[in-house]
Coordinates of N, CA, C and O in Angstrom, one line a residue:
M943 N 7.4 68.9 16.5 CA 6.3 69.4 17.0 C 5.2 69.6 16.2 O 5.4 70.5 15.1
A944 N 4.0 69.2 16.1 CA 2.9 69.4 15.3 C 2.3 70.8 15.5 O 2.1 71.0 16.6
E945 N 2.2 71.5 14.4 CA 1.3 72.6 14.5 C 0.0 72.5 13.9 O -0.1 71.8 13.0
F946 N -1.1 72.8 14.6 CA -2.3 72.7 14.5 C -2.9 74.0 14.1 O -2.6 75.0 14.7
Q947 N -3.9 74.2 13.3 CA -4.7 75.4 12.9 C -6.1 75.1 13.3 O -6.5 74.1 13.4
V948 N -6.9 76.1 13.4 CA -8.3 76.1 13.9 C -8.8 75.4 12.5 O -8.5 75.6 11.6
G949 N -9.8 74.4 13.0 CA -10.5 73.5 11.9 C -9.8 72.2 11.7 O -10.4 71.3 11.2
D950 N -8.5 72.0 12.1 CA -7.7 70.9 12.0 C -8.3 69.8 12.9 O -9.0 70.1 14.0
K951 N -8.2 68.3 12.4 CA -8.6 67.4 13.5 C -7.4 66.8 14.0 O -6.4 66.9 13.4
A952 N -7.5 66.6 15.4 CA -6.4 66.1 16.1 C -6.7 64.8 17.0 O -7.8 64.8 17.2
V953 N -5.6 64.1 17.3 CA -6.0 62.8 18.2 C -5.4 63.1 19.5 O -4.3 63.5 19.7
Y954 N -6.1 63.1 20.5 CA -5.8 63.3 22.0 C -6.0 61.9 22.7 O -7.1 61.4 22.6
P955 N -4.9 61.4 23.0 CA -4.8 59.9 23.6 C -5.8 59.8 24.7 O -6.0 60.6 25.6
G956 N -6.7 58.7 24.6 CA -7.6 58.3 25.5 C -8.9 58.9 25.4 O -10.0 58.5 25.8
Y957 N -9.1 60.0 24.5 CA -10.2 60.7 24.2 C -10.7 60.6 22.8 O -11.8 60.7 22.6
G958 N -9.9 60.4 21.8 CA -10.1 60.2 20.4 C -9.8 61.3 19.6 O -9.1 62.3 20.0
V959 N -10.6 61.5 18.7 CA -10.4 62.7 17.6 C -11.3 64.0 18.1 O -12.3 64.0 18.7
A960 N -10.3 64.9 17.9 CA -11.0 66.3 18.5 C -10.6 67.3 17.2 O -9.8 67.3 16.5
E961 N -11.6 68.3 17.3 CA -11.4 69.4 16.3 C -10.9 70.6 17.0 O -11.2 71.0 18.2
I962 N -9.7 71.3 16.4 CA -9.2 72.4 17.0 C -10.2 73.4 16.7 O -10.3 74.0 15.5
T963 N -10.8 74.1 17.9 CA -12.0 75.1 17.7 C -11.3 76.5 17.9 O -12.1 77.6 17.5
G964 N -10.2 76.6 18.5 CA -9.7 78.0 18.7 C -8.3 77.8 19.3 O -7.7 76.7 19.7
I965 N -7.5 78.9 19.3 CA -6.2 79.3 19.9 C -6.3 80.5 20.8 O -6.7 81.5 20.1
E966 N -6.0 80.2 22.0 CA -6.4 81.2 23.0 C -5.2 81.5 23.8 O -4.3 80.7 24.1
N967 N -5.0 82.6 24.3 CA -4.0 83.1 25.4 C -4.6 83.2 26.5 O -5.9 83.7 26.9
R968 N -4.0 82.5 27.5 CA -4.4 82.7 29.0 C -3.1 83.0 29.9 O -2.1 82.4 29.5
E969 N -3.5 83.7 30.9 CA -2.4 84.1 31.9 C -2.5 83.1 32.9 O -3.3 82.8 33.5
I970 N -1.4 82.5 33.2 CA -1.3 81.4 34.2 C 0.0 81.9 35.1 O 1.1 81.6 34.5
S971 N -0.5 82.0 36.4 CA 0.8 82.2 37.3 C 1.7 83.4 36.7 O 2.9 83.5 36.8
G972 N 1.1 84.5 36.2 CA 1.6 85.7 35.7 C 2.4 85.5 34.4 O 3.0 86.3 33.9
T973 N 2.3 84.2 33.7 CA 2.9 84.1 32.3 C 1.7 83.8 31.4 O 0.8 83.1 31.7
V974 N 2.0 84.3 30.3 CA 0.8 84.0 29.2 C 1.1 82.8 28.3 O 2.4 82.8 28.0
Q975 N 0.2 82.1 28.3 CA 0.5 80.7 27.4 C -0.7 80.6 26.4 O -1.6 81.2 26.5
R976 N -0.2 80.0 25.2 CA -1.2 79.8 24.0 C -1.8 78.4 24.3 O -0.9 77.4 24.7
F977 N -2.9 78.2 24.2 CA -3.5 77.0 24.3 C -4.4 76.6 23.0 O -4.9 77.5 22.3
Y978 N -4.5 75.2 22.6 CA -5.2 74.7 21.8 C -6.7 74.6 22.4 O -6.6 74.0 23.4
V979 N -7.8 75.1 21.8 CA -8.7 74.7 22.3 C -9.7 73.6 21.5 O -9.6 73.6 20.3
L980 N -10.0 72.3 22.2 CA -10.3 71.3 21.3 C -11.7 70.8 21.8 O -12.0 70.8 22.9
R981 N -12.5 70.4 20.6 CA -13.6 70.0 21.1 C -13.8 68.5 20.6 O -13.6 68.2 19.4
V982 N -13.9 67.6 21.5 CA -13.9 66.0 21.4 C -15.0 65.6 20.5 O -16.3 65.9 20.8
L983 N -14.9 65.0 19.5 CA -16.0 64.7 18.4 C -16.7 63.6 19.2 O -16.1 62.6 19.7
G984 N -18.0 63.6 18.9 CA -18.9 62.6 19.6 C -19.2 62.9 21.2 O -19.7 61.9 21.7
K985 N -18.6 63.7 21.7 CA -18.7 64.0 23.1 C -19.0 65.2 23.4 O -18.4 66.2 22.6
D986 N -19.8 65.7 24.5 CA -19.9 67.1 24.8 C -18.9 67.6 25.7 O -18.8 67.5 26.9
M987 N -17.5 67.6 25.1 CA -16.4 67.8 26.0 C -15.4 68.8 25.2 O -15.2 68.7 24.0
T988 N -14.9 70.0 26.1 CA -14.0 70.7 25.3 C -12.8 70.7 26.3 O -13.0 70.7 27.6
L989 N -11.7 70.8 25.7 CA -10.3 70.5 26.3 C -9.4 71.7 25.8 O -9.5 72.0 24.9
M990 N -8.6 72.2 26.9 CA -7.6 73.1 26.3 C -6.1 72.6 26.8 O -5.9 71.9 27.8
V991 N -5.3 72.7 25.7 CA -4.0 72.1 25.8 C -3.0 73.2 25.3 O -3.0 73.8 24.3
P992 N -2.1 73.3 26.4 CA -1.1 74.4 26.3 C -0.1 73.8 24.9 O 0.2 72.8 24.8
M993 N -0.2 74.9 24.0 CA 0.6 74.6 22.8 C 2.1 73.9 23.1 O 2.4 73.2 22.5
S994 N 2.7 74.3 24.1 CA 4.1 74.0 24.5 C 4.0 72.6 25.1 O 5.0 72.0 25.1
N995 N 2.9 71.9 25.5 CA 2.8 70.6 26.0 C 2.2 69.7 25.0 O 1.8 68.6 25.3
A996 N 1.7 70.3 24.0 CA 1.1 69.4 22.9 C 1.8 68.0 22.6 O 1.0 67.1 22.7
D997 N 3.0 68.1 22.5 CA 3.7 67.0 22.0 C 3.7 65.9 23.4 O 3.5 64.7 23.2
S998 N 4.0 66.6 24.4 CA 4.0 65.8 25.6 C 3.0 65.0 26.0 O 3.0 63.8 26.6
V999 N 1.8 65.5 25.8 CA 0.5 64.9 26.0 C 0.0 64.0 25.0 O -0.9 63.2 25.0
G1000 N 0.8 63.8 23.8 CA 0.6 63.1 22.7 C -0.4 63.6 21.7 O -1.1 62.7 20.8
L1001 N -0.7 64.8 21.7 CA -1.6 65.3 20.5 C -0.9 65.1 19.4 O 0.2 65.5 19.0
R1002 N -1.7 64.4 18.3 CA -1.0 64.1 17.0 C -2.2 64.2 16.0 O -3.4 64.3 16.2
N1003 N -1.6 64.2 14.8 CA -2.5 64.2 13.5 C -3.2 62.9 13.4 O -2.8 61.9 14.0
L1004 N -4.2 62.9 12.6 CA -4.7 61.6 12.3 C -3.8 60.8 11.5 O -2.9 61.2 11.0
I1005 N -4.1 59.5 11.5 CA -3.3 58.5 10.8 C -3.5 58.5 9.3 O -4.4 59.0 9.0
G1006 N -2.4 58.2 8.5 CA -2.6 58.0 7.2 C -2.8 56.7 6.6 O -2.9 55.7 7.3
T1007 N -2.8 56.5 5.4 CA -3.1 55.3 4.8 C -2.2 54.1 5.1 O -2.7 53.0 5.5
P1008 N -0.8 54.5 5.2 CA 0.2 53.3 5.5 C -0.1 52.7 7.0 O -0.2 51.4 7.4
E1009 N -0.7 53.7 7.9 CA -1.0 53.3 9.2 C -2.3 52.5 9.5 O -2.6 51.8 10.3
V1010 N -3.2 52.9 8.6 CA -4.4 52.3 8.5 C -4.3 50.9 8.1 O -5.0 49.9 8.8
T1011 N -3.5 50.6 7.1 CA -3.2 49.1 6.7 C -2.7 48.5 7.8 O -2.9 47.4 7.9
E1012 N -1.5 49.1 8.5 CA -0.9 48.3 9.6 C -2.0 48.2 10.7 O -1.8 46.8 11.4
V1013 N -2.8 49.0 11.2 CA -4.0 48.7 12.2 C -4.8 47.4 11.8 O -5.1 46.7 12.6
F1014 N -5.2 47.3 10.6 CA -6.0 46.2 9.8 C -5.1 44.9 10.0 O -5.5 43.9 10.1
E1015 N -3.7 45.1 9.8 CA -2.9 43.9 9.8 C -2.9 43.4 11.2 O -2.9 42.2 11.7
V1016 N -2.9 44.3 12.2 CA -2.7 44.0 13.7 C -4.1 43.3 14.0 O -4.1 42.2 15.0
L1017 N -5.2 43.7 13.5 CA -6.6 43.2 13.9 C -6.8 41.8 13.2 O -7.4 40.9 13.8
R1018 N -6.2 41.6 12.1 CA -6.1 40.2 11.7 C -5.2 39.1 12.2 O -5.5 38.2 12.0
R1019 N -4.2 39.6 12.7 CA -3.0 38.9 13.2 C -3.6 37.8 14.2 O -4.4 38.3 15.1
R1020 N -3.5 36.6 14.2 CA -3.7 35.4 15.2 C -2.6 34.9 15.5 O -1.4 34.9 14.9
G1021 N -2.4 34.2 16.7 CA -1.6 33.5 17.2 C -0.6 34.1 18.2 O 0.4 33.6 18.6
E1022 N -0.9 35.4 18.5 CA -0.2 36.2 19.3 C -0.5 35.7 20.7 O -1.8 35.3 20.9
K1023 N 0.4 35.9 21.6 CA 0.1 35.2 23.1 C -0.7 36.4 23.9 O -0.1 37.7 24.0
I1024 N -1.9 35.9 24.2 CA -2.7 36.9 24.9 C -2.3 36.7 26.6 O -2.0 35.6 26.9
S1025 N -2.3 37.9 27.2 CA -1.8 38.0 28.5 C -2.6 36.9 29.4 O -3.9 36.8 29.3
T1026 N -2.1 36.0 30.1 CA -2.6 35.3 31.0 C -2.8 35.6 32.4 O -2.9 35.0 33.3
A1027 N -2.2 36.9 32.6 CA -2.4 37.6 33.9 C -3.7 37.6 34.5 O -4.7 37.4 33.7
T1028 N -4.0 38.0 35.8 CA -5.3 38.0 36.2 C -6.0 39.1 35.8 O -5.2 40.1 35.0
W1029 N -7.3 39.3 35.6 CA -7.9 40.3 34.8 C -7.6 41.7 35.2 O -7.7 42.6 34.3
N1030 N -7.4 42.0 36.6 CA -7.2 43.4 36.9 C -5.7 43.7 36.4 O -5.3 44.9 36.0
R1031 N -4.9 42.8 36.2 CA -3.4 43.0 35.7 C -3.6 43.4 34.3 O -2.9 44.2 33.6
R1032 N -4.2 42.6 33.6 CA -4.4 42.6 32.1 C -5.1 43.9 31.9 O -4.8 44.6 31.0
Y1033 N -6.1 44.3 32.6 CA -6.8 45.6 32.6 C -5.8 46.6 32.7 O -5.8 47.5 31.9
R1034 N -4.9 46.6 33.6 CA -3.7 47.9 33.7 C -3.0 47.9 32.4 O -2.6 48.8 31.9
E1035 N -2.6 46.7 32.1 CA -1.7 46.5 30.7 C -2.4 47.1 29.6 O -1.8 48.0 28.8
Y1036 N -3.6 46.7 29.4 CA -4.5 47.3 28.2 C -4.6 48.8 28.4 O -4.6 49.4 27.4
M1037 N -5.0 49.2 29.6 CA -5.1 50.7 29.8 C -4.1 51.4 29.5 O -4.3 52.4 28.7
E1038 N -2.8 51.0 29.6 CA -1.6 51.8 29.4 C -1.6 51.8 27.8 O -1.2 52.9 27.2
K1039 N -1.7 50.7 27.1 CA -1.9 50.7 25.6 C -2.8 51.7 25.1 O -2.4 52.5 24.1
I1040 N -4.2 51.9 25.7 CA -5.0 52.8 25.3 C -4.6 54.3 25.4 O -4.7 55.1 24.5
R1041 N -3.9 54.5 26.6 CA -3.5 55.8 26.8 C -2.4 56.2 25.9 O -2.0 57.4 26.0
T1042 N -1.7 55.3 25.3 CA -0.5 55.9 24.4 C -1.2 56.7 23.2 O -0.5 57.5 22.6
G1043 N -2.3 56.3 22.9 CA -3.2 56.8 21.8 C -2.6 56.3 20.5 O -3.2 56.8 19.3
S1044 N -1.8 55.3 20.5 CA -1.3 54.6 19.3 C -2.4 53.8 18.9 O -2.8 53.0 19.7
L1045 N -2.9 53.9 17.6 CA -4.0 53.1 17.1 C -3.6 51.6 16.9 O -4.5 50.7 17.0
T1046 N -2.2 51.5 16.5 CA -1.7 49.9 16.5 C -1.8 49.4 17.9 O -2.3 48.1 18.2
E1047 N -1.6 50.1 18.9 CA -1.7 49.5 20.4 C -3.2 49.5 20.6 O -3.4 48.2 21.4
I1048 N -4.0 50.2 20.3 CA -5.6 50.2 20.7 C -5.7 48.8 19.9 O -6.7 48.1 20.4
G1049 N -5.5 48.6 18.6 CA -5.8 47.7 17.9 C -5.5 46.2 18.6 O -6.3 45.3 18.6
T1050 N -4.4 46.2 19.2 CA -3.9 44.9 19.8 C -4.8 44.7 21.0 O -5.2 43.7 21.4
V1051 N -5.3 45.8 21.6 CA -6.2 45.6 22.9 C -7.5 45.0 22.3 O -8.0 44.0 22.9
M1052 N -8.0 45.5 21.3 CA -9.4 45.3 20.7 C -9.2 43.7 20.2 O -10.2 43.0 20.7
R1053 N -8.1 43.5 19.5 CA -8.1 41.9 19.0 C -7.9 41.1 20.1 O -8.5 39.9 20.2
D1054 N -7.1 41.4 21.1 CA -7.0 40.4 22.3 C -8.2 40.2 23.0 O -8.6 38.9 23.4
L1055 N -8.9 41.4 23.3 CA -10.1 41.2 24.1 C -11.2 40.4 23.2 O -12.1 39.6 23.9
C1056 N -11.2 40.6 21.9 CA -12.2 40.0 21.1 C -12.0 38.5 21.1 O -12.9 37.6 21.0
L1057 N -10.8 38.3 21.1 CA -10.4 36.7 21.0 C -10.5 36.1 22.4 O -11.0 35.0 22.4
L1058 N -10.2 37.0 23.5 CA -10.5 36.2 24.8 C -12.0 36.0 25.2 O -12.4 35.1 25.7
R1059 N -12.6 36.9 24.4 CA -14.2 36.9 24.6 C -14.6 35.6 24.1 O -15.7 35.1 24.5
S1060 N -14.1 35.0 22.8 CA -14.6 33.9 22.4 C -14.3 32.5 23.2 O -15.1 31.5 23.1
D1061 N -13.4 32.7 24.2 CA -12.9 31.6 25.1 C -13.6 31.6 26.4 O -13.9 30.6 26.9
K1062 N -13.9 32.9 27.0 CA -14.7 33.1 28.3 C -15.2 34.5 28.4 O -15.1 35.1 27.5
D1063 N -16.2 34.6 29.4 CA -16.8 35.7 29.6 C -15.8 36.8 29.9 O -15.1 36.6 30.8
L1064 N -15.9 37.9 29.6 CA -15.0 39.1 30.0 C -15.6 39.7 31.1 O -16.8 39.9 31.4
S1065 N -14.7 40.3 32.0 CA -15.2 41.1 33.4 C -16.0 42.4 32.7 O -15.7 42.8 31.6
Y1066 N -16.7 43.0 33.7 CA -17.3 44.3 33.5 C -16.3 45.2 33.0 O -16.5 46.0 31.8
G1067 N -15.2 45.4 33.6 CA -14.0 46.2 33.1 C -13.6 46.1 31.7 O -13.4 46.9 30.9
E1068 N -13.4 44.6 31.5 CA -12.9 44.4 30.2 C -13.9 44.6 29.0 O -13.5 45.0 27.8
R1069 N -15.0 44.4 29.4 CA -16.0 44.8 28.6 C -16.2 46.3 28.1 O -16.3 46.8 26.9
N1070 N -16.0 47.1 29.2 CA -16.0 48.7 28.8 C -14.9 49.0 28.1 O -14.8 49.8 27.3
M1071 N -13.7 48.3 28.6 CA -12.3 48.7 27.6 C -12.6 48.3 26.3 O -12.0 48.7 25.4
L1072 N -13.0 47.2 26.0 CA -13.4 46.6 24.7 C -14.1 47.9 23.9 O -13.9 48.1 22.8
E1073 N -15.3 48.2 24.5 CA -16.1 49.3 23.9 C -15.3 50.7 23.8 O -15.3 51.3 22.6
T1074 N -14.5 51.0 24.6 CA -13.6 52.1 24.4 C -12.7 51.8 23.2 O -12.4 53.0 22.5
A1075 N -11.9 50.9 23.4 CA -11.1 50.6 22.1 C -11.8 50.5 20.7 O -11.1 51.1 19.8
R1076 N -12.9 50.0 20.7 CA -13.7 49.9 19.4 C -14.1 51.3 19.0 O -13.9 51.7 17.9
A1077 N -14.6 52.2 20.0 CA -14.9 53.4 19.7 C -13.9 54.3 19.2 O -13.9 55.0 18.2
L1078 N -12.7 54.2 19.9 CA -11.3 55.1 19.3 C -10.9 54.6 18.0 O -10.7 55.5 17.4
L1079 N -11.0 53.2 17.7 CA -10.4 52.6 16.6 C -11.5 53.3 15.3 O -10.9 53.6 14.4
V1080 N -12.7 52.8 15.6 CA -13.7 53.2 14.7 C -13.7 54.7 14.1 O -13.6 55.0 13.1
Q1081 N -13.6 55.5 15.1 CA -13.8 56.8 14.9 C -12.8 57.5 14.0 O -12.8 58.1 13.1
E1082 N -11.3 57.0 14.5 CA -10.1 57.7 13.7 C -10.2 56.9 12.4 O -9.8 57.6 11.4
L1083 N -10.4 55.6 12.4 CA -10.2 55.0 11.0 C -11.2 55.5 9.9 O -10.9 55.6 8.8
A1084 N -12.4 55.8 10.5 CA -13.5 56.3 9.5 C -12.9 57.6 9.0 O -13.2 57.8 7.9
L1085 N -12.4 58.5 9.8 CA -12.0 59.7 9.2 C -10.8 59.5 8.4 O -10.7 60.2 7.4
A1086 N -9.8 58.8 8.7 CA -8.8 58.5 7.8 C -9.1 57.7 6.4 O -8.2 58.2 5.6
K1087 N -10.0 57.0 6.7 CA -10.3 56.3 5.2 C -11.4 57.1 4.7 O -11.7 56.8 3.4
G1088 N -12.0 58.0 5.0 CA -13.1 58.9 4.4 C -14.4 58.0 4.2 O -15.0 58.2 3.5
E1089 N -14.7 57.0 5.2 CA -15.8 56.2 5.3 C -16.7 56.5 6.4 O -16.3 57.2 7.5
T1090 N -17.8 56.1 6.3 CA -18.7 56.1 7.7 C -18.2 55.4 8.8 O -17.6 54.3 8.6
E1091 N -18.6 55.5 10.0 CA -18.1 55.0 11.1 C -18.9 53.6 11.1 O -18.4 52.4 11.5
E1092 N -20.1 53.4 10.7 CA -20.7 52.3 10.5 C -20.2 51.2 9.4 O -20.0 50.0 9.8
A1093 N -19.7 51.7 8.4 CA -18.9 50.8 7.4 C -17.6 50.3 7.9 O -17.4 49.1 7.8
V1094 N -16.9 51.3 8.8 CA -15.4 50.7 9.4 C -15.8 49.9 10.6 O -15.1 48.8 10.6
E1095 N -16.9 49.9 11.2 CA -17.4 49.1 12.5 C -17.8 47.8 11.8 O -17.3 46.8 12.4
A1096 N -18.5 47.6 10.7 CA -18.8 46.3 9.9 C -17.6 45.7 9.5 O -17.4 44.4 9.7
E1097 N -16.6 46.5 9.0 CA -15.3 46.0 8.4 C -14.5 45.2 9.6 O -13.9 44.2 9.4
I1098 N -14.4 45.8 10.8 CA -13.7 45.5 11.9 C -14.6 44.2 12.4 O -13.8 43.2 12.7
E1099 N -15.9 44.3 12.6 CA -16.6 43.1 13.1 C -16.5 41.9 12.3 O -16.4 40.7 12.8
A1100 N -16.3 42.1 11.0 CA -16.2 41.0 10.0 C -14.7 40.3 10.3 O -14.8 39.0 10.0
L1101 N -13.9 40.8 11.0 CA -12.5 40.1 11.2 C -12.8 39.0 12.6 O -11.9 38.4 12.6
F1102 N -13.8 39.2 13.3 CA -13.9 38.5 14.4 C -15.1 37.7 14.3 O -15.7 36.9 15.0

């Protein structure tokens, strides 16, 4: 179980990187619980996550250098079979991968959609999903690499 302190950065699946801005006690149904207070970076959003549920919701530390390398390997990989399911089934499959919070899974979604985009027009939902995957990747990779989001985005775009 990951322990976070005020000021730490953590990843909340589906939302991206957040900063722990506080730890609060709240009474719920007569029981006092401790909560992480998270401010999602780049969004005007604050979340409260019970400390006892942090692992089950997927709250995790930022990735390290080995994982950064792995994500870029996934993005460079070609020849993988892209789902030939209907766009709505493919959308559900890809959303499941994004919800895992795993940057390698999100990387596969971005890679597949970028490659699919070169063959045909993406649906509105797929275009939005591509932008979501790109934003989640760029945000965490920039923090993990200690670079600007613009530099990381340019590095990713150069792969496609």
